[in-house]
């Protein structure tokens, strides 16, 4: 998926998000918006989900992490993605059924949310 730079109107926000994407280029990473909906999947995250990002973008983070409904997701997950709480770490089940470690947090600049981000432990190679 091409990085959707136009989602960040502020050049400083766009730069920090771009640098974040570059920093985690080899780690499965997805970014979320103010509603905790996915807005970007990097190539390793696409491979982890086994689908093109365009097919799964805009889905709610809780559903992408295997929670059947929003009330089943940990409260701390949303707070982490919105930058109003500490990072959330947990084991989740992705579509392949394998348990995966993930960490949810946020990029915050000048006291406001730039984006949420979810990083997964890289899949183990056989």
PDB file of C-alpha atoms in Angstrom, residues 47-99:
ATOM      1  CA  UNK A  47       1.637 -10.210   4.365  1.00  0.00           C
ATOM      2  CA  UNK A  48       0.610 -10.979   7.949  1.00  0.00           C
ATOM      3  CA  UNK A  49      -3.062 -10.471   7.094  1.00  0.00           C
ATOM      4  CA  UNK A  50      -2.739 -12.263   3.754  1.00  0.00           C
ATOM      5  CA  UNK A  51      -4.746  -9.574   1.981  1.00  0.00           C
ATOM      6  CA  UNK A  52      -4.040  -6.390   0.076  1.00  0.00           C
ATOM      7  CA  UNK A  53      -4.329  -3.397   2.366  1.00  0.00           C
ATOM      8  CA  UNK A  54      -6.997  -1.864   0.155  1.00  0.00           C
ATOM      9  CA  UNK A  55      -9.250  -4.813   1.063  1.00  0.00           C
ATOM     10  CA  UNK A  56      -8.958  -4.308   4.831  1.00  0.00           C
ATOM     11  CA  UNK A  57      -8.222  -0.605   5.309  1.00  0.00           C
ATOM     12  CA  UNK A  58     -10.871   1.411   7.204  1.00  0.00           C
ATOM     13  CA  UNK A  59     -11.737  -1.515   9.474  1.00  0.00           C
ATOM     14  CA  UNK A  60     -11.885  -0.889  13.198  1.00  0.00           C
ATOM     15  CA  UNK A  61      -8.721  -1.820  15.082  1.00  0.00           C
ATOM     16  CA  UNK A  62     -10.596  -4.078  17.502  1.00  0.00           C
ATOM     17  CA  UNK A  63     -11.891  -6.224  14.631  1.00  0.00           C
ATOM     18  CA  UNK A  64      -8.458  -6.441  13.006  1.00  0.00           C
ATOM     19  CA  UNK A  65      -7.092  -7.765  16.300  1.00  0.00           C
ATOM     20  CA  UNK A  66      -9.603 -10.599  16.481  1.00  0.00           C
ATOM     21  CA  UNK A  67     -12.095  -9.172  18.944  1.00  0.00           C
ATOM     22  CA  UNK A  68     -15.560 -10.198  17.783  1.00  0.00           C
ATOM     23  CA  UNK A  69     -17.199  -6.993  18.955  1.00  0.00           C
ATOM     24  CA  UNK A  70     -15.964  -3.657  20.271  1.00  0.00           C
ATOM     25  CA  UNK A  71     -17.033  -4.300  23.852  1.00  0.00           C
ATOM     26  CA  UNK A  72     -14.814  -7.414  23.893  1.00  0.00           C
ATOM     27  CA  UNK A  73     -11.706  -5.313  23.210  1.00  0.00           C
ATOM     28  CA  UNK A  74      -9.701  -4.120  26.208  1.00  0.00           C
ATOM     29  CA  UNK A  75     -10.585  -0.558  27.204  1.00  0.00           C
ATOM     30  CA  UNK A  76      -6.888   0.248  27.344  1.00  0.00           C
ATOM     31  CA  UNK A  77      -6.530  -0.594  23.632  1.00  0.00           C
ATOM     32  CA  UNK A  78      -8.641   2.358  22.511  1.00  0.00           C
ATOM     33  CA  UNK A  79      -6.943   4.699  24.979  1.00  0.00           C
ATOM     34  CA  UNK A  80      -3.522   3.630  23.695  1.00  0.00           C
ATOM     35  CA  UNK A  81      -4.498   4.231  20.054  1.00  0.00           C
ATOM     36  CA  UNK A  82      -5.950   7.640  20.863  1.00  0.00           C
ATOM     37  CA  UNK A  83      -2.905   8.736  22.846  1.00  0.00           C
ATOM     38  CA  UNK A  84      -4.907   9.124  26.046  1.00  0.00           C
ATOM     39  CA  UNK A  85      -3.420   6.091  27.783  1.00  0.00           C
ATOM     40  CA  UNK A  86      -0.287   4.033  28.110  1.00  0.00           C
ATOM     41  CA  UNK A  87       0.719   1.654  25.319  1.00  0.00           C
ATOM     42  CA  UNK A  88      -1.298  -1.566  25.292  1.00  0.00           C
ATOM     43  CA  UNK A  89       0.426  -4.910  24.811  1.00  0.00           C
ATOM     44  CA  UNK A  90      -1.282  -8.213  24.282  1.00  0.00           C
ATOM     45  CA  UNK A  91      -1.584 -11.480  22.463  1.00  0.00           C
ATOM     46  CA  UNK A  92      -4.170 -11.459  19.683  1.00  0.00           C
ATOM     47  CA  UNK A  93      -5.352 -13.915  17.053  1.00  0.00           C
ATOM     48  CA  UNK A  94      -5.174 -12.752  13.467  1.00  0.00           C
ATOM     49  CA  UNK A  95      -7.034 -14.349  10.545  1.00  0.00           C
ATOM     50  CA  UNK A  96      -4.441 -17.132  10.234  1.00  0.00           C
ATOM     51  CA  UNK A  97      -5.410 -18.234  13.761  1.00  0.00           C
ATOM     52  CA  UNK A  98      -1.891 -17.999  15.120  1.00  0.00           C
ATOM     53  CA  UNK A  99      -1.392 -16.010  18.316  1.00  0.00           C
TER      54      UNK A  99
END
